[in-house]
Amino acid sequence: MSAMNQGMQPADLAFTSGSVMTMDAGRPRAAAAAIRNGRIVAVGTDAEIRAWIGPKTPRIDLAGRTLLPGFQDAHVHPATSGLELMYCTLHEIDPNADAYLAAIDAYARANPDRAWVIGNGWYLAAFPGGTPSRHDLDRVVPDRPAFLENRDGHGAWVNSRALELAGITRDTPDPAHGRIERDAAGEPSGTLHEGAVDLVDGLIPKASLDERVAGLRLAQEYLHGFGITAWQEAWVTPQEEESYHALVERGGLTARVVACLWWDRERGADQIEELIERRRVGTMGRLRSTTVKIMQDGVAENYTAAMLHPYLGPDGNP
């Protein structure tokens, strides 16, 4: 007897004639599945699922292809990386200095009206000591400031113009939670680590809410293309929260997201009540603001993480 004959509602969507991965050890594969109200209501053979198909139920013929649950990413930054995809992105480029410089040069030439050349995605391993030089960047962007974050987001490569605008000289002290990389003569070399990035990043014109929402949509589309349907946004400031809230309100958030609210490392327990309120107002639709990220130092790769003993240089000395 069909589901409809039993008085049950037909499925909203049916998949047939494929290999459905059930994640059930007792029955790891099926041929078809039925969906209703956003939930899987049945898996089985084509004949079994046919009972859930009504006259208006859309049916997708998998034609032997595999259907599996969506992936969930535990640590990702779509709110910022979507915007980065709209700038000079180096992620898919062969990781070497010449290839990076060629791509930056091409982007700068293609965007002569942009006041800043902004980009991201370079590997530390592509440069000696993981520290690219401002002089190389000056050759391809001599006329305006350039700012390119590395692919892990813990440092930036800047040109001389950007350093000049930020007032960074040999006499500028390293800021709290950061370091200005310097050459043998003590001059800023063009690489900024952690908190030092903010000295330049704070000068860059900020994207509008509409631009940020467009970037978030782009990142979501990119992640969905890999089968990622849920993620933990691993660093959410009030600005990123605003982007997510706007996307939810506009009906555009199709993923399930846990937002990690950013713990202000310059403050203490006084911010807990604020975080509780941000959780309350920030849990909406498929978005849950139920986690707090506490990051009190940097990362080991660029020697900004706090350690009990000094880092050792190439010669084995502190």
PDB file of C-alpha atoms in Angstrom:
ATOM      1  CA  MET A   1       0.000   0.000   0.000  1.00  0.00           C
ATOM      2  CA  SER A   2       1.390   3.443  -0.889  1.00  0.00           C
ATOM      3  CA  ALA A   3       2.159   6.163   1.646  1.00  0.00           C
ATOM      4  CA  MET A   4      -0.690   8.231   0.225  1.00  0.00           C
ATOM      5  CA  ASN A   5      -3.104   5.336   0.601  1.00  0.00           C
ATOM      6  CA  GLN A   6      -2.144   5.204   4.268  1.00  0.00           C
ATOM      7  CA  GLY A   7      -3.145   8.837   4.645  1.00  0.00           C
ATOM      8  CA  MET A   8       0.431  10.088   4.695  1.00  0.00           C
ATOM      9  CA  GLN A   9       1.661  13.102   2.795  1.00  0.00           C
ATOM     10  CA  PRO A  10       3.852  12.502  -0.277  1.00  0.00           C
ATOM     11  CA  ALA A  11       7.523  13.427  -0.248  1.00  0.00           C
ATOM     12  CA  ASP A  12       8.708  16.888  -1.273  1.00  0.00           C
ATOM     13  CA  LEU A  13      11.618  15.346  -3.181  1.00  0.00           C
ATOM     14  CA  ALA A  14      12.725  11.869  -4.182  1.00  0.00           C
ATOM     15  CA  PHE A  15      16.077  10.476  -5.347  1.00  0.00           C
ATOM     16  CA  THR A  16      16.034   7.191  -7.257  1.00  0.00           C
ATOM     17  CA  SER A  17      18.269   4.776  -9.163  1.00  0.00           C
ATOM     18  CA  GLY A  18      21.506   5.571  -7.382  1.00  0.00           C
ATOM     19  CA  SER A  19      23.838   4.536  -4.590  1.00  0.00           C
ATOM     20  CA  VAL A  20      22.602   6.171  -1.397  1.00  0.00           C
ATOM     21  CA  MET A  21      25.140   6.119   1.458  1.00  0.00           C
ATOM     22  CA  THR A  22      23.029   5.676   4.605  1.00  0.00           C
ATOM     23  CA  MET A  23      25.789   5.750   7.288  1.00  0.00           C
ATOM     24  CA  ASP A  24      23.952   2.757   8.786  1.00  0.00           C
ATOM     25  CA  ALA A  25      26.295  -0.186   9.364  1.00  0.00           C
ATOM     26  CA  GLY A  26      23.379  -2.591   9.101  1.00  0.00           C
ATOM     27  CA  ARG A  27      22.392  -1.283   5.665  1.00  0.00           C
ATOM     28  CA  PRO A  28      25.179   0.945   4.323  1.00  0.00           C
ATOM     29  CA  ARG A  29      23.675   1.449   0.875  1.00  0.00           C
ATOM     30  CA  ALA A  30      20.268   1.922  -0.654  1.00  0.00           C
ATOM     31  CA  ALA A  31      19.042   2.843  -4.120  1.00  0.00           C
ATOM     32  CA  ALA A  32      16.686   5.708  -3.335  1.00  0.00           C
ATOM     33  CA  ALA A  33      15.583   8.215  -0.702  1.00  0.00           C
ATOM     34  CA  ALA A  34      12.570  10.422   0.027  1.00  0.00           C
ATOM     35  CA  ILE A  35      12.638  13.892   1.650  1.00  0.00           C
ATOM     36  CA  ARG A  36       9.789  15.775   3.337  1.00  0.00           C
ATOM     37  CA  ASN A  37       9.885  19.002   5.342  1.00  0.00           C
ATOM     38  CA  GLY A  38      13.651  19.097   5.111  1.00  0.00           C
ATOM     39  CA  ARG A  39      14.136  15.608   6.559  1.00  0.00           C
ATOM     40  CA  ILE A  40      14.854  12.157   5.158  1.00  0.00           C
ATOM     41  CA  VAL A  41      11.685  10.144   5.693  1.00  0.00           C
ATOM     42  CA  ALA A  42      12.664   6.947   3.900  1.00  0.00           C
ATOM     43  CA  VAL A  43      15.518   5.110   2.202  1.00  0.00           C
ATOM     44  CA  GLY A  44      15.197   1.891   0.298  1.00  0.00           C
ATOM     45  CA  THR A  45      14.745   0.382  -3.121  1.00  0.00           C
ATOM     46  CA  ASP A  46      13.249   2.291  -6.013  1.00  0.00           C
ATOM     47  CA  ALA A  47      10.023   0.345  -5.497  1.00  0.00           C
ATOM     48  CA  GLU A  48       9.886   1.225  -1.803  1.00  0.00           C
ATOM     49  CA  ILE A  49      10.484   4.912  -2.418  1.00  0.00           C
ATOM     50  CA  ARG A  50       7.961   4.977  -5.257  1.00  0.00           C
ATOM     51  CA  ALA A  51       5.296   4.709  -2.553  1.00  0.00           C
ATOM     52  CA  TRP A  52       6.324   8.171  -1.316  1.00  0.00           C
ATOM     53  CA  ILE A  53       6.136   9.827  -4.724  1.00  0.00           C
ATOM     54  CA  GLY A  54       2.973  11.813  -5.331  1.00  0.00           C
ATOM     55  CA  PRO A  55       1.825  13.414  -8.590  1.00  0.00           C
ATOM     56  CA  LYS A  56       3.673  16.652  -7.724  1.00  0.00           C
ATOM     57  CA  THR A  57       6.795  15.184  -6.093  1.00  0.00           C
ATOM     58  CA  PRO A  58       9.967  16.212  -7.977  1.00  0.00           C
ATOM     59  CA  ARG A  59      12.129  13.174  -8.719  1.00  0.00           C
ATOM     60  CA  ILE A  60      15.871  13.225  -9.360  1.00  0.00           C
ATOM     61  CA  ASP A  61      17.203  10.247 -11.294  1.00  0.00           C
ATOM     62  CA  LEU A  62      20.675   9.637  -9.874  1.00  0.00           C
ATOM     63  CA  ALA A  63      21.478   7.354 -12.837  1.00  0.00           C
ATOM     64  CA  GLY A  64      23.901   5.308 -10.754  1.00  0.00           C
ATOM     65  CA  ARG A  65      25.560   8.270  -9.083  1.00  0.00           C
ATOM     66  CA  THR A  66      26.258   8.436  -5.339  1.00  0.00           C
ATOM     67  CA  LEU A  67      24.163  10.381  -2.836  1.00  0.00           C
ATOM     68  CA  LEU A  68      25.767  10.949   0.557  1.00  0.00           C
ATOM     69  CA  PRO A  69      25.283  13.198   3.600  1.00  0.00           C
ATOM     70  CA  GLY A  70      26.741  16.689   3.475  1.00  0.00           C
ATOM     71  CA  PHE A  71      30.152  17.340   4.984  1.00  0.00           C
ATOM     72  CA  GLN A  72      30.582  19.590   8.020  1.00  0.00           C
ATOM     73  CA  ASP A  73      33.683  21.780   8.330  1.00  0.00           C
ATOM     74  CA  ALA A  74      34.822  22.330  11.933  1.00  0.00           C
ATOM     75  CA  HIS A  75      36.998  25.407  11.261  1.00  0.00           C
ATOM     76  CA  VAL A  76      36.426  27.792   8.382  1.00  0.00           C
ATOM     77  CA  HIS A  77      36.031  31.553   7.792  1.00  0.00           C
ATOM     78  CA  PRO A  78      33.437  32.173   5.057  1.00  0.00           C
ATOM     79  CA  ALA A  79      32.481  35.644   6.319  1.00  0.00           C
ATOM     80  CA  THR A  80      35.930  36.979   5.407  1.00  0.00           C
ATOM     81  CA  SER A  81      37.096  34.479   2.795  1.00  0.00           C
ATOM     82  CA  GLY A  82      34.100  35.177   0.582  1.00  0.00           C
ATOM     83  CA  LEU A  83      35.179  38.799   0.353  1.00  0.00           C
ATOM     84  CA  GLU A  84      38.734  37.631  -0.323  1.00  0.00           C
ATOM     85  CA  LEU A  85      37.511  35.655  -3.331  1.00  0.00           C
ATOM     86  CA  MET A  86      36.404  38.984  -4.784  1.00  0.00           C
ATOM     87  CA  TYR A  87      39.935  40.422  -4.570  1.00  0.00           C
ATOM     88  CA  CYS A  88      43.381  39.192  -5.674  1.00  0.00           C
ATOM     89  CA  THR A  89      43.312  35.603  -4.466  1.00  0.00           C
ATOM     90  CA  LEU A  90      46.508  33.523  -4.666  1.00  0.00           C
ATOM     91  CA  HIS A  91      45.159  30.280  -3.223  1.00  0.00           C
ATOM     92  CA  GLU A  92      45.057  28.324  -6.496  1.00  0.00           C
ATOM     93  CA  ILE A  93      48.401  29.607  -7.807  1.00  0.00           C
ATOM     94  CA  ASP A  94      51.607  27.571  -7.830  1.00  0.00           C
ATOM     95  CA  PRO A  95      53.187  28.573  -4.496  1.00  0.00           C
ATOM     96  CA  ASN A  96      56.289  30.488  -5.511  1.00  0.00           C
ATOM     97  CA  ALA A  97      57.236  34.147  -5.389  1.00  0.00           C
ATOM     98  CA  ASP A  98      57.394  34.705  -9.154  1.00  0.00           C
ATOM     99  CA  ALA A  99      53.924  33.246  -9.726  1.00  0.00           C
ATOM    100  CA  TYR A 100      52.493  35.337  -6.901  1.00  0.00           C
ATOM    101  CA  LEU A 101      54.053  38.537  -8.214  1.00  0.00           C
ATOM    102  CA  ALA A 102      52.800  37.846 -11.743  1.00  0.00           C
ATOM    103  CA  ALA A 103      49.263  37.367 -10.438  1.00  0.00           C
ATOM    104  CA  ILE A 104      49.409  40.515  -8.308  1.00  0.00           C
ATOM    105  CA  ASP A 105      50.757  42.482 -11.259  1.00  0.00           C
ATOM    106  CA  ALA A 106      47.932  41.246 -13.487  1.00  0.00           C
ATOM    107  CA  TYR A 107      45.317  42.096 -10.858  1.00  0.00           C
ATOM    108  CA  ALA A 108      46.737  45.588 -10.286  1.00  0.00           C
ATOM    109  CA  ARG A 109      46.756  46.301 -14.024  1.00  0.00           C
ATOM    110  CA  ALA A 110      43.194  45.026 -14.380  1.00  0.00           C
ATOM    111  CA  ASN A 111      41.977  47.206 -11.487  1.00  0.00           C
ATOM    112  CA  PRO A 112      43.672  50.594 -11.931  1.00  0.00           C
ATOM    113  CA  ASP A 113      40.901  52.477 -10.149  1.00  0.00           C
ATOM    114  CA  ARG A 114      41.149  50.611  -6.848  1.00  0.00           C
ATOM    115  CA  ALA A 115      42.843  52.733  -4.200  1.00  0.00           C
ATOM    116  CA  TRP A 116      44.341  49.635  -2.570  1.00  0.00           C
ATOM    117  CA  VAL A 117      45.541  46.349  -4.048  1.00  0.00           C
ATOM    118  CA  ILE A 118      44.110  43.798  -1.629  1.00  0.00           C
ATOM    119  CA  GLY A 119      44.702  40.072  -1.791  1.00  0.00           C
ATOM    120  CA  ASN A 120      45.340  36.891   0.131  1.00  0.00           C
ATOM    121  CA  GLY A 121      46.395  33.271  -0.026  1.00  0.00           C
ATOM    122  CA  TRP A 122      50.214  33.136  -0.182  1.00  0.00           C
ATOM    123  CA  TYR A 123      52.197  30.330   1.436  1.00  0.00           C
ATOM    124  CA  LEU A 124      54.893  31.115   4.007  1.00  0.00           C
ATOM    125  CA  ALA A 125      56.976  28.310   2.477  1.00  0.00           C
ATOM    126  CA  ALA A 126      57.207  30.222  -0.827  1.00  0.00           C
ATOM    127  CA  PHE A 127      59.568  32.759   0.753  1.00  0.00           C
ATOM    128  CA  PRO A 128      62.837  32.454   2.701  1.00  0.00           C
ATOM    129  CA  GLY A 129      61.940  32.343   6.366  1.00  0.00           C
ATOM    130  CA  GLY A 130      58.274  32.740   5.431  1.00  0.00           C
ATOM    131  CA  THR A 131      58.763  36.509   5.105  1.00  0.00           C
ATOM    132  CA  PRO A 132      58.213  38.123   1.681  1.00  0.00           C
ATOM    133  CA  SER A 133      59.828  41.491   0.942  1.00  0.00           C
ATOM    134  CA  ARG A 134      58.191  44.860   0.331  1.00  0.00           C
ATOM    135  CA  HIS A 135      60.770  45.556  -2.383  1.00  0.00           C
ATOM    136  CA  ASP A 136      59.444  42.694  -4.528  1.00  0.00           C
ATOM    137  CA  LEU A 137      55.900  43.956  -4.066  1.00  0.00           C
ATOM    138  CA  ASP A 138      57.018  47.506  -4.894  1.00  0.00           C
ATOM    139  CA  ARG A 139      58.087  46.332  -8.350  1.00  0.00           C
ATOM    140  CA  VAL A 140      54.560  45.316  -9.320  1.00  0.00           C
ATOM    141  CA  VAL A 141      52.586  47.816  -7.202  1.00  0.00           C
ATOM    142  CA  PRO A 142      54.673  51.002  -6.964  1.00  0.00           C
ATOM    143  CA  ASP A 143      51.863  53.553  -7.134  1.00  0.00           C
ATOM    144  CA  ARG A 144      49.450  52.664  -4.305  1.00  0.00           C
ATOM    145  CA  PRO A 145      49.334  50.627  -1.094  1.00  0.00           C
ATOM    146  CA  ALA A 146      49.205  46.844  -1.335  1.00  0.00           C
ATOM    147  CA  PHE A 147      48.109  44.453   1.407  1.00  0.00           C
ATOM    148  CA  LEU A 148      48.017  40.661   0.982  1.00  0.00           C
ATOM    149  CA  GLU A 149      47.214  38.301   3.859  1.00  0.00           C
ATOM    150  CA  ASN A 150      48.826  34.885   3.936  1.00  0.00           C
ATOM    151  CA  ARG A 151      46.656  31.828   3.602  1.00  0.00           C
ATOM    152  CA  ASP A 152      46.359  31.133   7.328  1.00  0.00           C
ATOM    153  CA  GLY A 153      45.314  34.721   8.132  1.00  0.00           C
ATOM    154  CA  HIS A 154      48.037  35.289  10.716  1.00  0.00           C
ATOM    155  CA  GLY A 155      50.250  37.633   8.718  1.00  0.00           C
ATOM    156  CA  ALA A 156      50.352  40.066   5.800  1.00  0.00           C
ATOM    157  CA  TRP A 157      52.695  41.117   3.001  1.00  0.00           C
ATOM    158  CA  VAL A 158      52.685  44.861   2.386  1.00  0.00           C
ATOM    159  CA  ASN A 159      54.541  47.248   0.095  1.00  0.00           C
ATOM    160  CA  SER A 160      56.457  50.401   0.975  1.00  0.00           C
ATOM    161  CA  ARG A 161      53.477  52.673   0.302  1.00  0.00           C
ATOM    162  CA  ALA A 162      51.327  50.771   2.813  1.00  0.00           C
ATOM    163  CA  LEU A 163      54.070  50.997   5.448  1.00  0.00           C
ATOM    164  CA  GLU A 164      54.402  54.718   4.751  1.00  0.00           C
ATOM    165  CA  LEU A 165      50.664  55.350   5.160  1.00  0.00           C
ATOM    166  CA  ALA A 166      50.681  53.423   8.443  1.00  0.00           C
ATOM    167  CA  GLY A 167      53.699  55.357   9.689  1.00  0.00           C
ATOM    168  CA  ILE A 168      55.703  52.176  10.233  1.00  0.00           C
ATOM    169  CA  THR A 169      59.448  52.878  10.358  1.00  0.00           C
ATOM    170  CA  ARG A 170      62.530  51.342  11.919  1.00  0.00           C
ATOM    171  CA  ASP A 171      61.590  53.181  15.132  1.00  0.00           C
ATOM    172  CA  THR A 172      58.068  51.744  15.353  1.00  0.00           C
ATOM    173  CA  PRO A 173      57.887  49.290  18.260  1.00  0.00           C
ATOM    174  CA  ASP A 174      56.269  45.912  17.835  1.00  0.00           C
ATOM    175  CA  PRO A 175      52.635  46.158  18.942  1.00  0.00           C
ATOM    176  CA  ALA A 176      51.071  43.919  21.548  1.00  0.00           C
ATOM    177  CA  HIS A 177      50.319  40.461  20.133  1.00  0.00           C
ATOM    178  CA  GLY A 178      52.329  41.091  16.967  1.00  0.00           C
ATOM    179  CA  ARG A 179      55.658  41.623  15.289  1.00  0.00           C
ATOM    180  CA  ILE A 180      57.004  43.817  12.495  1.00  0.00           C
ATOM    181  CA  GLU A 181      59.481  41.763  10.491  1.00  0.00           C
ATOM    182  CA  ARG A 182      62.722  43.697   9.916  1.00  0.00           C
ATOM    183  CA  ASP A 183      65.695  43.334   7.562  1.00  0.00           C
ATOM    184  CA  ALA A 184      69.362  43.195   8.577  1.00  0.00           C
ATOM    185  CA  ALA A 185      69.504  46.996   8.776  1.00  0.00           C
ATOM    186  CA  GLY A 186      66.489  47.138  11.100  1.00  0.00           C
ATOM    187  CA  GLU A 187      64.069  48.526   8.497  1.00  0.00           C
ATOM    188  CA  PRO A 188      60.545  47.075   8.153  1.00  0.00           C
ATOM    189  CA  SER A 189      60.917  44.311   5.569  1.00  0.00           C
ATOM    190  CA  GLY A 190      57.301  44.120   4.385  1.00  0.00           C
ATOM    191  CA  THR A 191      55.934  41.240   6.483  1.00  0.00           C
ATOM    192  CA  LEU A 192      53.650  41.869   9.444  1.00  0.00           C
ATOM    193  CA  HIS A 193      52.617  39.233  11.966  1.00  0.00           C
ATOM    194  CA  GLU A 194      49.406  38.983  14.016  1.00  0.00           C
ATOM    195  CA  GLY A 195      48.669  42.274  15.833  1.00  0.00           C
ATOM    196  CA  ALA A 196      51.068  44.181  13.585  1.00  0.00           C
ATOM    197  CA  VAL A 197      48.732  43.446  10.658  1.00  0.00           C
ATOM    198  CA  ASP A 198      46.147  45.751  12.226  1.00  0.00           C
ATOM    199  CA  LEU A 199      48.473  48.743  11.814  1.00  0.00           C
ATOM    200  CA  VAL A 200      47.819  48.589   8.060  1.00  0.00           C
ATOM    201  CA  ASP A 201      44.535  46.696   7.903  1.00  0.00           C
ATOM    202  CA  GLY A 202      42.856  49.461   9.895  1.00  0.00           C
ATOM    203  CA  LEU A 203      43.552  51.916   7.044  1.00  0.00           C
ATOM    204  CA  ILE A 204      41.873  49.876   4.312  1.00  0.00           C
ATOM    205  CA  PRO A 205      38.386  51.124   3.338  1.00  0.00           C
ATOM    206  CA  LYS A 206      35.871  48.701   4.789  1.00  0.00           C
ATOM    207  CA  ALA A 207      33.407  46.782   2.664  1.00  0.00           C
ATOM    208  CA  SER A 208      29.755  47.763   2.912  1.00  0.00           C
ATOM    209  CA  LEU A 209      27.157  45.425   4.391  1.00  0.00           C
ATOM    210  CA  ASP A 210      25.864  44.552   0.914  1.00  0.00           C
ATOM    211  CA  GLU A 211      29.398  43.723  -0.234  1.00  0.00           C
ATOM    212  CA  ARG A 212      29.967  41.566   2.837  1.00  0.00           C
ATOM    213  CA  VAL A 213      26.693  39.710   2.318  1.00  0.00           C
ATOM    214  CA  ALA A 214      27.616  39.145  -1.351  1.00  0.00           C
ATOM    215  CA  GLY A 215      30.957  37.738  -0.232  1.00  0.00           C
ATOM    216  CA  LEU A 216      29.272  35.435   2.264  1.00  0.00           C
ATOM    217  CA  ARG A 217      26.918  34.178  -0.441  1.00  0.00           C
ATOM    218  CA  LEU A 218      29.922  33.527  -2.682  1.00  0.00           C
ATOM    219  CA  ALA A 219      31.717  31.594   0.058  1.00  0.00           C
ATOM    220  CA  GLN A 220      28.582  29.570   0.774  1.00  0.00           C
ATOM    221  CA  GLU A 221      28.253  28.676  -2.907  1.00  0.00           C
ATOM    222  CA  TYR A 222      31.929  27.678  -2.977  1.00  0.00           C
ATOM    223  CA  LEU A 223      31.575  25.432   0.083  1.00  0.00           C
ATOM    224  CA  HIS A 224      28.356  23.854  -1.186  1.00  0.00           C
ATOM    225  CA  GLY A 225      30.254  22.998  -4.371  1.00  0.00           C
ATOM    226  CA  PHE A 226      32.417  20.655  -2.276  1.00  0.00           C
ATOM    227  CA  GLY A 227      29.420  19.108  -0.542  1.00  0.00           C
ATOM    228  CA  ILE A 228      29.910  21.143   2.645  1.00  0.00           C
ATOM    229  CA  THR A 229      26.474  21.913   4.025  1.00  0.00           C
ATOM    230  CA  ALA A 230      27.346  22.957   7.592  1.00  0.00           C
ATOM    231  CA  TRP A 231      30.298  24.593   9.272  1.00  0.00           C
ATOM    232  CA  GLN A 232      31.694  26.288  12.335  1.00  0.00           C
ATOM    233  CA  GLU A 233      32.596  29.915  11.577  1.00  0.00           C
ATOM    234  CA  ALA A 234      35.742  30.043  13.690  1.00  0.00           C
ATOM    235  CA  TRP A 235      36.023  33.786  14.347  1.00  0.00           C
ATOM    236  CA  VAL A 236      32.984  36.056  14.441  1.00  0.00           C
ATOM    237  CA  THR A 237      33.254  39.717  15.362  1.00  0.00           C
ATOM    238  CA  PRO A 238      30.142  41.946  15.493  1.00  0.00           C
ATOM    239  CA  GLN A 239      30.785  42.864  11.840  1.00  0.00           C
ATOM    240  CA  GLU A 240      30.696  39.214  10.716  1.00  0.00           C
ATOM    241  CA  GLU A 241      27.613  38.692  12.886  1.00  0.00           C
ATOM    242  CA  GLU A 242      25.898  41.528  11.040  1.00  0.00           C
ATOM    243  CA  SER A 243      26.704  39.837   7.713  1.00  0.00           C
ATOM    244  CA  TYR A 244      25.213  36.530   8.836  1.00  0.00           C
ATOM    245  CA  HIS A 245      22.138  38.167  10.340  1.00  0.00           C
ATOM    246  CA  ALA A 246      21.497  40.037   7.097  1.00  0.00           C
ATOM    247  CA  LEU A 247      21.912  36.862   5.041  1.00  0.00           C
ATOM    248  CA  VAL A 248      19.436  35.026   7.302  1.00  0.00           C
ATOM    249  CA  GLU A 249      16.942  37.882   7.124  1.00  0.00           C
ATOM    250  CA  ARG A 250      17.227  37.922   3.327  1.00  0.00           C
ATOM    251  CA  GLY A 251      16.518  34.176   3.191  1.00  0.00           C
ATOM    252  CA  GLY A 252      19.948  33.398   1.792  1.00  0.00           C
ATOM    253  CA  LEU A 253      21.571  31.172   4.440  1.00  0.00           C
ATOM    254  CA  THR A 254      21.196  27.609   3.158  1.00  0.00           C
ATOM    255  CA  ALA A 255      23.890  26.069   5.393  1.00  0.00           C
ATOM    256  CA  ARG A 256      23.735  25.265   9.084  1.00  0.00           C
ATOM    257  CA  VAL A 257      26.273  27.436  10.890  1.00  0.00           C
ATOM    258  CA  VAL A 258      27.687  27.576  14.401  1.00  0.00           C
ATOM    259  CA  ALA A 259      29.238  31.009  14.992  1.00  0.00           C
ATOM    260  CA  CYS A 260      32.241  31.274  17.334  1.00  0.00           C
ATOM    261  CA  LEU A 261      31.889  34.668  18.992  1.00  0.00           C
ATOM    262  CA  TRP A 262      35.248  36.411  19.340  1.00  0.00           C
ATOM    263  CA  TRP A 263      36.608  36.854  22.870  1.00  0.00           C
ATOM    264  CA  ASP A 264      38.260  40.272  23.164  1.00  0.00           C
ATOM    265  CA  ARG A 265      41.712  39.417  24.474  1.00  0.00           C
ATOM    266  CA  GLU A 266      42.117  42.944  25.895  1.00  0.00           C
ATOM    267  CA  ARG A 267      39.154  42.420  28.232  1.00  0.00           C
ATOM    268  CA  GLY A 268      38.194  39.951  30.911  1.00  0.00           C
ATOM    269  CA  ALA A 269      35.094  38.337  32.358  1.00  0.00           C
ATOM    270  CA  ASP A 270      33.172  41.610  32.078  1.00  0.00           C
ATOM    271  CA  GLN A 271      32.314  40.686  28.486  1.00  0.00           C
ATOM    272  CA  ILE A 272      30.506  37.463  29.388  1.00  0.00           C
ATOM    273  CA  GLU A 273      27.096  39.115  29.751  1.00  0.00           C
ATOM    274  CA  GLU A 274      27.567  40.733  26.336  1.00  0.00           C
ATOM    275  CA  LEU A 275      28.404  37.358  24.819  1.00  0.00           C
ATOM    276  CA  ILE A 276      25.282  35.837  26.346  1.00  0.00           C
ATOM    277  CA  GLU A 277      23.196  38.588  24.775  1.00  0.00           C
ATOM    278  CA  ARG A 278      24.964  38.148  21.416  1.00  0.00           C
ATOM    279  CA  ARG A 279      24.142  34.444  21.618  1.00  0.00           C
ATOM    280  CA  ARG A 280      20.488  35.258  22.246  1.00  0.00           C
ATOM    281  CA  VAL A 281      20.043  37.685  19.363  1.00  0.00           C
ATOM    282  CA  GLY A 282      22.453  35.829  17.088  1.00  0.00           C
ATOM    283  CA  THR A 283      20.668  32.476  17.103  1.00  0.00           C
ATOM    284  CA  MET A 284      18.263  32.710  14.197  1.00  0.00           C
ATOM    285  CA  GLY A 285      17.221  30.434  11.348  1.00  0.00           C
ATOM    286  CA  ARG A 286      20.064  28.052  10.559  1.00  0.00           C
ATOM    287  CA  LEU A 287      22.552  30.189  12.532  1.00  0.00           C
ATOM    288  CA  ARG A 288      23.490  29.347  16.127  1.00  0.00           C
ATOM    289  CA  SER A 289      25.841  31.692  17.987  1.00  0.00           C
ATOM    290  CA  THR A 290      26.542  29.205  20.756  1.00  0.00           C
ATOM    291  CA  THR A 291      30.339  29.094  20.909  1.00  0.00           C
ATOM    292  CA  VAL A 292      33.053  31.526  22.028  1.00  0.00           C
ATOM    293  CA  LYS A 293      36.565  31.521  20.571  1.00  0.00           C
ATOM    294  CA  ILE A 294      39.273  32.406  23.067  1.00  0.00           C
ATOM    295  CA  MET A 295      42.630  33.072  21.389  1.00  0.00           C
ATOM    296  CA  GLN A 296      45.074  34.722  23.776  1.00  0.00           C
ATOM    297  CA  ASP A 297      48.249  34.551  21.664  1.00  0.00           C
ATOM    298  CA  GLY A 298      49.363  33.834  18.087  1.00  0.00           C
ATOM    299  CA  VAL A 299      50.533  30.757  16.180  1.00  0.00           C
ATOM    300  CA  ALA A 300      53.756  28.775  16.248  1.00  0.00           C
ATOM    301  CA  GLU A 301      54.452  29.119  12.506  1.00  0.00           C
ATOM    302  CA  ASN A 302      55.381  32.807  12.770  1.00  0.00           C
ATOM    303  CA  TYR A 303      56.713  32.620  16.356  1.00  0.00           C
ATOM    304  CA  THR A 304      53.852  34.637  17.878  1.00  0.00           C
ATOM    305  CA  ALA A 305      52.355  31.849  20.011  1.00  0.00           C
ATOM    306  CA  ALA A 306      53.210  32.129  23.712  1.00  0.00           C
ATOM    307  CA  MET A 307      55.719  29.517  24.855  1.00  0.00           C
ATOM    308  CA  LEU A 308      57.287  28.675  28.204  1.00  0.00           C
ATOM    309  CA  HIS A 309      60.754  28.755  26.619  1.00  0.00           C
ATOM    310  CA  PRO A 310      62.161  31.000  23.856  1.00  0.00           C
ATOM    311  CA  TYR A 311      61.881  29.975  20.208  1.00  0.00           C
ATOM    312  CA  LEU A 312      65.089  28.690  18.661  1.00  0.00           C
ATOM    313  CA  GLY A 313      66.541  30.198  15.489  1.00  0.00           C
ATOM    314  CA  PRO A 314      68.109  28.253  12.597  1.00  0.00           C
ATOM    315  CA  ASP A 315      71.358  28.106  14.550  1.00  0.00           C
ATOM    316  CA  GLY A 316      69.637  26.443  17.485  1.00  0.00           C
ATOM    317  CA  ASN A 317      69.950  29.470  19.741  1.00  0.00           C
ATOM    318  CA  PRO A 318      67.078  31.470  21.288  1.00  0.00           C
TER     319      PRO A 318
END
